[in-house]
Short mmCIF file of C-alpha atoms (C1' of nucleotides) in Angstrom, two decimals:
data_model
loop_
_atom_site.label_atom_id
_atom_site.label_comp_id
_atom_site.label_asym_id
_atom_site.label_seq_id
_atom_site.Cartn_x
_atom_site.Cartn_y
_atom_site.Cartn_z
CA MET A 8 0.00 0.00 0.00
CA ASN A 9 1.34 3.45 -0.83
CA PHE A 10 1.83 6.07 1.80
CA ASP A 11 -1.04 8.33 0.83
CA GLN A 12 -3.60 5.55 1.13
CA ALA A 13 -2.11 4.36 4.39
CA ASP A 14 -2.02 7.85 5.79
CA ALA A 15 -5.62 8.48 4.80
CA ILE A 16 -6.68 5.42 6.78
CA ASN A 17 -4.50 5.95 9.82
CA GLN A 18 -5.24 9.62 10.00
CA ALA A 19 -8.98 9.02 9.63
CA ILE A 20 -8.87 6.59 12.55
CA ARG A 21 -6.89 9.06 14.62
CA ARG A 22 -9.28 11.90 13.91
CA LEU A 23 -12.30 9.76 14.64
CA SER A 24 -10.78 8.72 17.96
CA LEU A 25 -10.13 12.30 18.98
CA ARG A 26 -13.43 13.75 17.85
CA HIS A 27 -15.62 10.93 19.10
CA ARG A 28 -13.94 11.04 22.48
CA ALA A 29 -14.26 14.82 22.63
CA ARG A 30 -17.94 14.63 21.76
CA THR A 31 -18.44 11.91 24.35
CA ALA A 32 -16.75 14.09 26.93
CA ALA A 33 -19.02 17.01 26.09
CA LEU A 34 -22.15 14.86 26.38
CA LEU A 35 -21.09 13.17 29.62
CA ALA A 36 -19.89 16.32 31.36
CA PRO A 37 -23.37 17.38 32.53
CA LEU A 38 -23.65 13.98 34.24
CA GLY A 39 -20.33 14.48 35.98
CA LEU A 40 -18.72 11.65 34.03
CA HIS A 41 -15.54 11.46 31.99
CA PRO A 42 -15.18 9.37 28.82
CA GLY A 43 -14.25 5.81 29.68
CA GLN A 44 -16.36 5.75 32.80
CA GLU A 45 -19.55 5.34 30.80
CA ALA A 46 -18.16 2.11 29.33
CA LEU A 47 -17.59 0.73 32.81
CA LEU A 48 -21.10 1.62 33.93
CA LEU A 49 -22.67 0.17 30.79
CA GLU A 50 -20.69 -3.04 31.16
CA LEU A 51 -21.85 -3.44 34.76
CA ALA A 52 -25.43 -2.78 33.67
CA ARG A 53 -25.10 -5.36 30.91
CA THR A 54 -23.36 -8.14 32.80
CA GLY A 55 -24.16 -7.49 36.43
CA PRO A 56 -21.66 -7.57 39.30
CA MET A 57 -18.18 -8.65 38.24
CA ILE A 58 -14.62 -8.52 39.48
CA GLN A 59 -12.09 -5.99 38.23
CA ALA A 60 -10.18 -8.50 36.14
CA GLN A 61 -13.35 -9.20 34.18
CA LEU A 62 -13.93 -5.50 33.75
CA SER A 63 -10.40 -5.07 32.52
CA GLU A 64 -10.99 -7.78 29.92
CA ALA A 65 -14.44 -6.53 28.91
CA LEU A 66 -13.37 -2.91 28.56
CA GLY A 67 -10.13 -3.75 26.79
CA VAL A 68 -8.19 -1.78 29.36
CA GLU A 69 -5.32 -2.71 31.68
CA PRO A 70 -5.89 -3.53 35.36
CA PRO A 71 -4.30 -0.35 36.76
CA SER A 72 -6.76 1.70 34.73
CA VAL A 73 -9.63 -0.25 36.28
CA THR A 74 -8.24 0.39 39.74
CA LEU A 75 -8.34 4.14 39.25
CA MET A 76 -11.64 4.26 37.42
CA THR A 77 -13.42 2.13 40.00
CA ARG A 78 -11.93 4.18 42.79
CA LYS A 79 -13.29 7.41 41.33
CA LEU A 80 -16.69 5.98 40.49
CA GLU A 81 -16.89 4.56 43.98
CA ALA A 82 -15.97 7.93 45.45
CA SER A 83 -18.80 9.55 43.51
CA GLY A 84 -21.18 6.87 44.73
CA HIS A 85 -22.06 5.23 41.44
CA ILE A 86 -20.52 1.83 42.13
CA ARG A 87 -19.70 -0.28 45.17
CA ARG A 88 -16.73 -2.59 45.72
CA ALA A 89 -16.96 -5.57 48.04
CA PRO A 90 -14.42 -8.32 48.73
CA ALA A 91 -15.21 -11.57 46.94
CA PRO A 92 -16.04 -14.34 49.43
CA SER A 93 -14.51 -17.09 47.31
CA ASP A 94 -11.26 -15.30 46.48
CA LYS A 95 -9.66 -12.96 48.97
CA ARG A 96 -7.67 -11.25 46.24
CA ALA A 97 -10.65 -10.23 44.13
CA SER A 98 -13.15 -7.44 44.68
CA ILE A 99 -16.65 -7.53 43.26
CA VAL A 100 -17.85 -4.37 41.57
CA GLU A 101 -21.51 -3.50 41.18
CA LEU A 102 -23.75 -0.55 40.45
CA THR A 103 -25.38 1.36 43.27
CA ASP A 104 -28.92 2.68 42.88
CA SER A 105 -27.50 6.05 41.95
CA GLY A 106 -25.24 4.29 39.44
CA LYS A 107 -28.19 2.49 37.89
CA ALA A 108 -30.11 5.72 37.52
CA LEU A 109 -27.10 7.39 36.00
CA THR A 110 -26.60 4.53 33.57
CA ASP A 111 -30.14 4.98 32.28
CA GLN A 112 -29.27 8.55 31.43
CA VAL A 113 -26.04 7.42 29.80
CA LYS A 114 -28.02 5.02 27.63
CA ARG A 115 -30.12 7.86 26.29
CA LEU A 116 -27.04 9.90 25.48
CA TRP A 117 -25.51 6.84 23.87
CA CYS A 118 -28.37 6.56 21.40
CA ALA A 119 -28.25 10.24 20.59
CA LEU A 120 -24.50 10.06 20.06
CA ALA A 121 -24.70 7.08 17.73
CA GLU A 122 -27.40 8.71 15.65
CA GLU A 123 -25.44 11.92 15.44
CA THR A 124 -22.32 9.99 14.52
CA VAL A 125 -23.75 8.13 11.53
CA THR A 126 -25.76 11.00 10.15
CA GLY A 127 -25.68 11.15 6.37
CA LEU A 128 -24.48 7.61 5.81
CA PRO A 129 -26.63 5.15 3.84
CA ALA A 130 -28.50 2.65 5.98
CA GLN A 131 -26.52 -0.27 4.63
CA THR A 132 -23.21 1.36 5.54
CA VAL A 133 -24.54 2.00 9.03
CA ALA A 134 -25.67 -1.60 9.35
CA GLU A 135 -22.26 -2.87 8.32
CA LEU A 136 -20.37 -0.34 10.40
CA PRO A 137 -19.97 -2.26 13.67
CA GLY A 138 -18.71 -5.32 11.82
CA VAL A 139 -16.20 -3.34 9.81
CA LEU A 140 -14.93 -1.42 12.81
CA ASN A 141 -14.60 -4.58 14.87
CA THR A 142 -12.63 -6.19 12.07
CA LEU A 143 -10.26 -3.24 12.15
CA SER A 144 -9.91 -3.45 15.94
CA GLY A 145 -9.36 -7.18 15.81
CA ASN A 146 -6.67 -6.79 13.19
CA VAL A 147 -4.59 -4.55 15.42
CA ASP A 148 -5.45 -6.18 18.73
CA ALA A 149 -2.14 -6.93 20.40
CA ARG A 150 -3.76 -9.60 22.54
CA ARG A 151 -5.00 -11.49 19.51
CA LEU A 152 -1.71 -10.96 17.72
CA ALA A 153 0.20 -12.30 20.65
CA VAL A 154 -1.70 -15.59 20.64
CA MET B 23 -32.11 4.14 17.13
CA ASN B 24 -32.36 1.48 19.83
CA PHE B 25 -29.72 1.10 22.50
CA ASP B 26 -28.17 -2.11 21.21
CA GLN B 27 -27.46 -0.65 17.80
CA ALA B 28 -26.16 2.56 19.31
CA ASP B 29 -23.97 0.70 21.76
CA ALA B 30 -22.58 -1.51 19.01
CA ILE B 31 -21.47 1.58 17.11
CA ASN B 32 -20.15 3.58 20.03
CA GLN B 33 -18.38 0.62 21.54
CA ALA B 34 -16.83 -0.33 18.22
CA ILE B 35 -15.44 3.18 17.86
CA ARG B 36 -14.11 3.09 21.40
CA ARG B 37 -12.42 -0.27 20.92
CA LEU B 38 -10.93 0.79 17.62
CA SER B 39 -9.53 3.91 19.24
CA LEU B 40 -7.93 1.96 22.06
CA ARG B 41 -6.52 -0.85 19.95
CA HIS B 42 -5.28 1.28 17.09
CA ARG B 43 -3.57 3.60 19.49
CA ALA B 44 -2.03 0.70 21.40
CA ARG B 45 -0.76 -0.84 18.18
CA THR B 46 0.63 2.51 17.09
CA ALA B 47 2.41 2.83 20.40
CA ALA B 48 3.96 -0.62 20.01
CA LEU B 49 5.19 0.16 16.50
CA LEU B 50 6.56 3.59 17.38
CA ALA B 51 8.26 2.53 20.60
CA PRO B 52 11.41 1.23 18.85
CA LEU B 53 11.79 4.68 17.30
CA GLY B 54 11.48 6.35 20.69
CA LEU B 55 8.17 7.97 19.75
CA HIS B 56 4.80 8.03 21.47
CA PRO B 57 1.49 8.01 19.61
CA GLY B 58 0.47 11.51 18.61
CA GLN B 59 4.03 12.60 17.92
CA GLU B 60 4.08 10.76 14.60
CA ALA B 61 1.14 12.86 13.43
CA LEU B 62 3.07 16.02 14.19
CA LEU B 63 6.15 14.82 12.32
CA LEU B 64 4.10 13.68 9.33
CA GLU B 65 2.28 16.99 9.20
CA LEU B 66 5.56 18.89 9.20
CA ALA B 67 6.88 16.61 6.45
CA ARG B 68 3.74 17.16 4.41
CA THR B 69 3.34 20.91 4.79
CA GLY B 70 6.81 22.18 5.67
CA PRO B 71 7.64 24.63 8.46
CA MET B 72 4.59 26.01 10.20
CA ILE B 73 3.63 27.77 13.41
CA GLN B 74 2.10 25.98 16.36
CA ALA B 75 -1.37 27.39 15.80
CA GLN B 76 -1.38 25.79 12.35
CA LEU B 77 -0.19 22.52 13.84
CA SER B 78 -2.95 22.68 16.42
CA GLU B 79 -5.51 23.13 13.65
CA ALA B 80 -4.01 20.47 11.38
CA LEU B 81 -3.69 17.86 14.10
CA GLY B 82 -7.09 18.59 15.58
CA VAL B 83 -5.54 19.15 18.98
CA GLU B 84 -5.61 22.07 21.40
CA PRO B 85 -2.71 24.56 21.64
CA PRO B 86 -1.47 23.41 25.06
CA SER B 87 -1.02 19.91 23.66
CA VAL B 88 1.10 21.31 20.86
CA THR B 89 3.23 23.22 23.35
CA LEU B 90 4.11 20.03 25.22
CA MET B 91 4.54 17.83 22.16
CA THR B 92 6.82 20.29 20.41
CA ARG B 93 8.83 20.77 23.57
CA LYS B 94 9.48 17.05 23.86
CA LEU B 95 10.22 16.54 20.19
CA GLU B 96 12.57 19.50 20.33
CA ALA B 97 14.31 18.03 23.36
CA SER B 98 14.89 14.79 21.49
CA GLY B 99 16.25 16.74 18.53
CA HIS B 100 13.66 15.89 15.92
CA ILE B 101 12.26 19.37 15.44
CA ARG B 102 13.47 22.94 15.84
CA ARG B 103 11.54 25.98 17.02
CA ALA B 104 12.50 29.46 15.90
CA PRO B 105 10.78 32.79 16.51
CA ALA B 106 8.79 34.01 13.53
CA PRO B 107 10.26 37.22 12.08
CA SER B 108 6.90 38.66 11.05
CA ASP B 109 5.09 37.91 14.31
CA LYS B 110 6.93 38.01 17.59
CA ARG B 111 4.29 35.88 19.31
CA ALA B 112 4.55 32.94 16.93
CA SER B 113 7.23 30.30 16.75
CA ILE B 114 8.00 28.43 13.55
CA VAL B 115 8.36 24.68 13.88
CA GLU B 116 10.34 22.60 11.40
CA LEU B 117 11.94 19.18 11.11
CA THR B 118 15.64 18.75 11.78
CA ASP B 119 17.68 16.36 9.66
CA SER B 120 17.28 13.73 12.33
CA GLY B 121 13.55 14.44 12.32
CA LYS B 122 13.37 14.00 8.57
CA ALA B 123 15.16 10.68 8.75
CA LEU B 124 12.88 9.55 11.53
CA THR B 125 9.81 10.58 9.58
CA ASP B 126 10.89 8.36 6.69
CA GLN B 127 10.90 5.43 9.09
CA VAL B 128 7.52 6.46 10.42
CA LYS B 129 6.14 6.46 6.89
CA ARG B 130 7.17 2.86 6.42
CA LEU B 131 5.54 1.85 9.69
CA TRP B 132 2.47 3.81 8.68
CA CYS B 133 2.02 1.73 5.54
CA ALA B 134 2.52 -1.52 7.42
CA LEU B 135 0.01 -0.45 10.05
CA ALA B 136 -2.66 0.50 7.52
CA GLU B 137 -2.26 -2.80 5.68
CA GLU B 138 -2.44 -4.72 8.92
CA THR B 139 -5.49 -2.74 9.98
CA VAL B 140 -7.62 -3.42 6.91
CA THR B 141 -6.65 -7.08 6.52
CA GLY B 142 -9.57 -9.25 5.49
CA LEU B 143 -11.82 -6.44 4.29
CA PRO B 144 -12.97 -6.35 0.66
CA ALA B 145 -11.12 -3.86 -1.53
CA GLN B 146 -14.18 -1.72 -2.01
CA THR B 147 -14.75 -1.38 1.71
CA VAL B 148 -11.13 -0.37 2.14
CA ALA B 149 -11.44 2.17 -0.64
CA GLU B 150 -14.51 3.71 0.98
CA LEU B 151 -13.10 3.55 4.48
CA PRO B 152 -11.41 6.96 4.75
CA GLY B 153 -14.51 8.68 3.45
CA VAL B 154 -16.80 6.87 5.86
CA LEU B 155 -14.53 7.48 8.83
CA ASN B 156 -14.17 11.14 7.98
CA THR B 157 -17.92 11.46 7.74
CA LEU B 158 -18.19 10.02 11.23
CA SER B 159 -15.53 12.40 12.56
CA GLY B 160 -17.15 15.35 10.86
CA ASN B 161 -20.51 14.49 12.36
CA VAL B 162 -19.18 14.70 15.90
CA ASP B 163 -16.68 17.50 15.36
CA ALA B 164 -17.41 20.10 18.00
CA ARG B 165 -15.75 22.79 15.91
CA ARG B 166 -18.05 22.13 12.99
CA LEU B 167 -21.04 21.83 15.29
CA ALA B 168 -20.23 25.13 16.91
CA VAL B 169 -20.28 27.00 13.60
"C1'" DA C 14 -3.27 57.23 18.40
"C1'" DC C 15 -4.87 54.61 21.68
"C1'" DA C 16 -8.30 51.52 24.04
"C1'" DA C 17 -10.39 47.24 23.14
"C1'" DG C 18 -10.56 42.93 21.21
"C1'" DT C 19 -8.19 39.05 18.97
"C1'" DT C 20 -4.58 35.80 18.42
"C1'" DG C 21 -0.14 32.86 19.64
"C1'" DG C 22 1.67 30.61 23.25
"C1'" DT C 23 2.52 28.95 28.03
"C1'" DT C 24 1.54 27.21 32.78
"C1'" DA C 25 -1.23 24.56 35.95
"C1'" DT C 26 -4.11 20.90 36.70
"C1'" DG C 27 -6.93 16.80 35.82
"C1'" DC C 28 -8.43 12.51 33.38
"C1'" DG C 29 -7.80 8.06 30.86
"C1'" DC C 30 -4.63 5.08 29.52
"C1'" DC C 31 -0.15 2.80 29.68
"C1'" DT C 32 4.15 -0.05 31.61
"C1'" DA C 33 7.00 -1.56 35.45
"C1'" DA C 34 7.40 -3.14 39.87
"C1'" DC C 35 5.30 -4.67 43.92
"C1'" DT C 36 2.08 -7.41 47.54
"C1'" DA C 37 -1.20 -10.85 48.62
"C1'" DT C 38 -3.67 -14.78 47.55
"C1'" DT C 39 -4.65 -19.05 44.91
"C1'" DA C 40 -3.33 -22.93 41.93
"C1'" DT C 41 0.12 -26.33 40.38
"C1'" DG C 42 3.90 -29.86 40.17
"C1'" DC C 43 6.91 -32.90 42.07
"C1'" DG D 4 3.61 -30.56 51.63
"C1'" DC D 5 5.98 -27.18 50.00
"C1'" DA D 6 8.33 -24.40 46.52
"C1'" DT D 7 6.99 -22.41 42.30
"C1'" DA D 8 4.03 -20.33 39.12
"C1'" DA D 9 -0.03 -17.90 38.02
"C1'" DT D 10 -3.57 -14.48 39.18
"C1'" DA D 11 -6.03 -10.12 41.47
"C1'" DG D 12 -5.04 -5.85 42.65
"C1'" DT D 13 -2.31 -1.66 43.86
"C1'" DT D 14 1.30 2.04 43.55
"C1'" DA D 15 4.41 5.02 41.00
"C1'" DG D 16 5.43 7.47 37.12
"C1'" DG D 17 4.85 8.90 32.25
"C1'" DC D 18 2.36 10.41 27.89
"C1'" DG D 19 -1.39 12.57 25.15
"C1'" DC D 20 -5.21 15.08 25.53
"C1'" DA D 21 -8.35 18.56 27.68
"C1'" DT D 22 -9.89 23.12 30.08
"C1'" DA D 23 -8.98 27.42 32.64
"C1'" DA D 24 -6.31 31.24 33.44
"C1'" DC D 25 -2.79 34.09 32.01
"C1'" DC D 26 0.88 37.07 29.31
"C1'" DA D 27 2.57 39.14 25.20
"C1'" DA D 28 1.95 40.82 20.74
"C1'" DC D 29 -0.85 41.99 16.83
"C1'" DT D 30 -5.21 44.14 14.81
"C1'" DT D 31 -9.05 47.04 14.68
"C1'" DG D 32 -12.40 50.89 15.42
"C1'" DT D 33 -13.18 55.31 16.25
#
DNA sequence: ACAAGTTGGTTATGCGCCTAACTATTATGC
DNA sequence: GCATAATAGTTAGGCGCATAACCAACTTGT
């Protein structure tokens, strides 16, 4: 592949990352959330209580990041951490009532954001979008590459 | 749009951002670069010497980020900053010889990364990819929205 | 010509994410 | 049964990115 094509792709991914994150930040700010935290809340809402290692895997983020994110979300009262009875190393993370309420609001924003994001694209492209993007992610996933 | 569709899109973008950045970091590490810096070098190679405000605009990044990035790249000898003769506030940024050589290496990595990224996708999808991604970015671009 | 507004840049601070190095617990192999 | 390895989590430090607040220099309006 020549450089111009490659650059167009890489640069487009970079710009999308920056702009989508910035837009997410702007939408979450009124809720007192920072981008990244919404993913943790949504994952807990989807899967139910889970330990940090599972969150790390599900979010595609390293354990130290989970430590800090959970600490902050716990401090703001949206999640709760309790020691796991079966494994003294692990701590179980779950949504509080306030966290559940907040997650409902996040879900609404999430729909608005997705609609805004795909505006102007043909329906078929939109339908194929998640698959295409996940192929891209999978292709550069260091974890998968390492296996 | 229902939540599942929206989440599929937003989550796919998030994962792509994380994984593509991580892969970029892994590829740039041997060159002593961190992700983000390559964009600055490539922009300087593409456009020639420019002031930081132009870099900020071209990279889609805020001025304070440019201040820190240029400072670090200057410290490692890849770029040079000189006061602009016509405007005493501005500083002109340009590649050093070492920076030019490094950028050539970055270009090679850039091609390899793009090829790796789009592996397994049909040629037409790849051809349309930059346009689609730029549409997405444009749709959530706060600058465009503000206008 | 000068006050007022705009623009270029920096400093301070905070967040998410990372790697490296560490502790504490659990699982494994001989 | 005990040393060794693997796993859960934390701490420390670094980078890119952001916003807020600020200074210095340029531009503009009257």
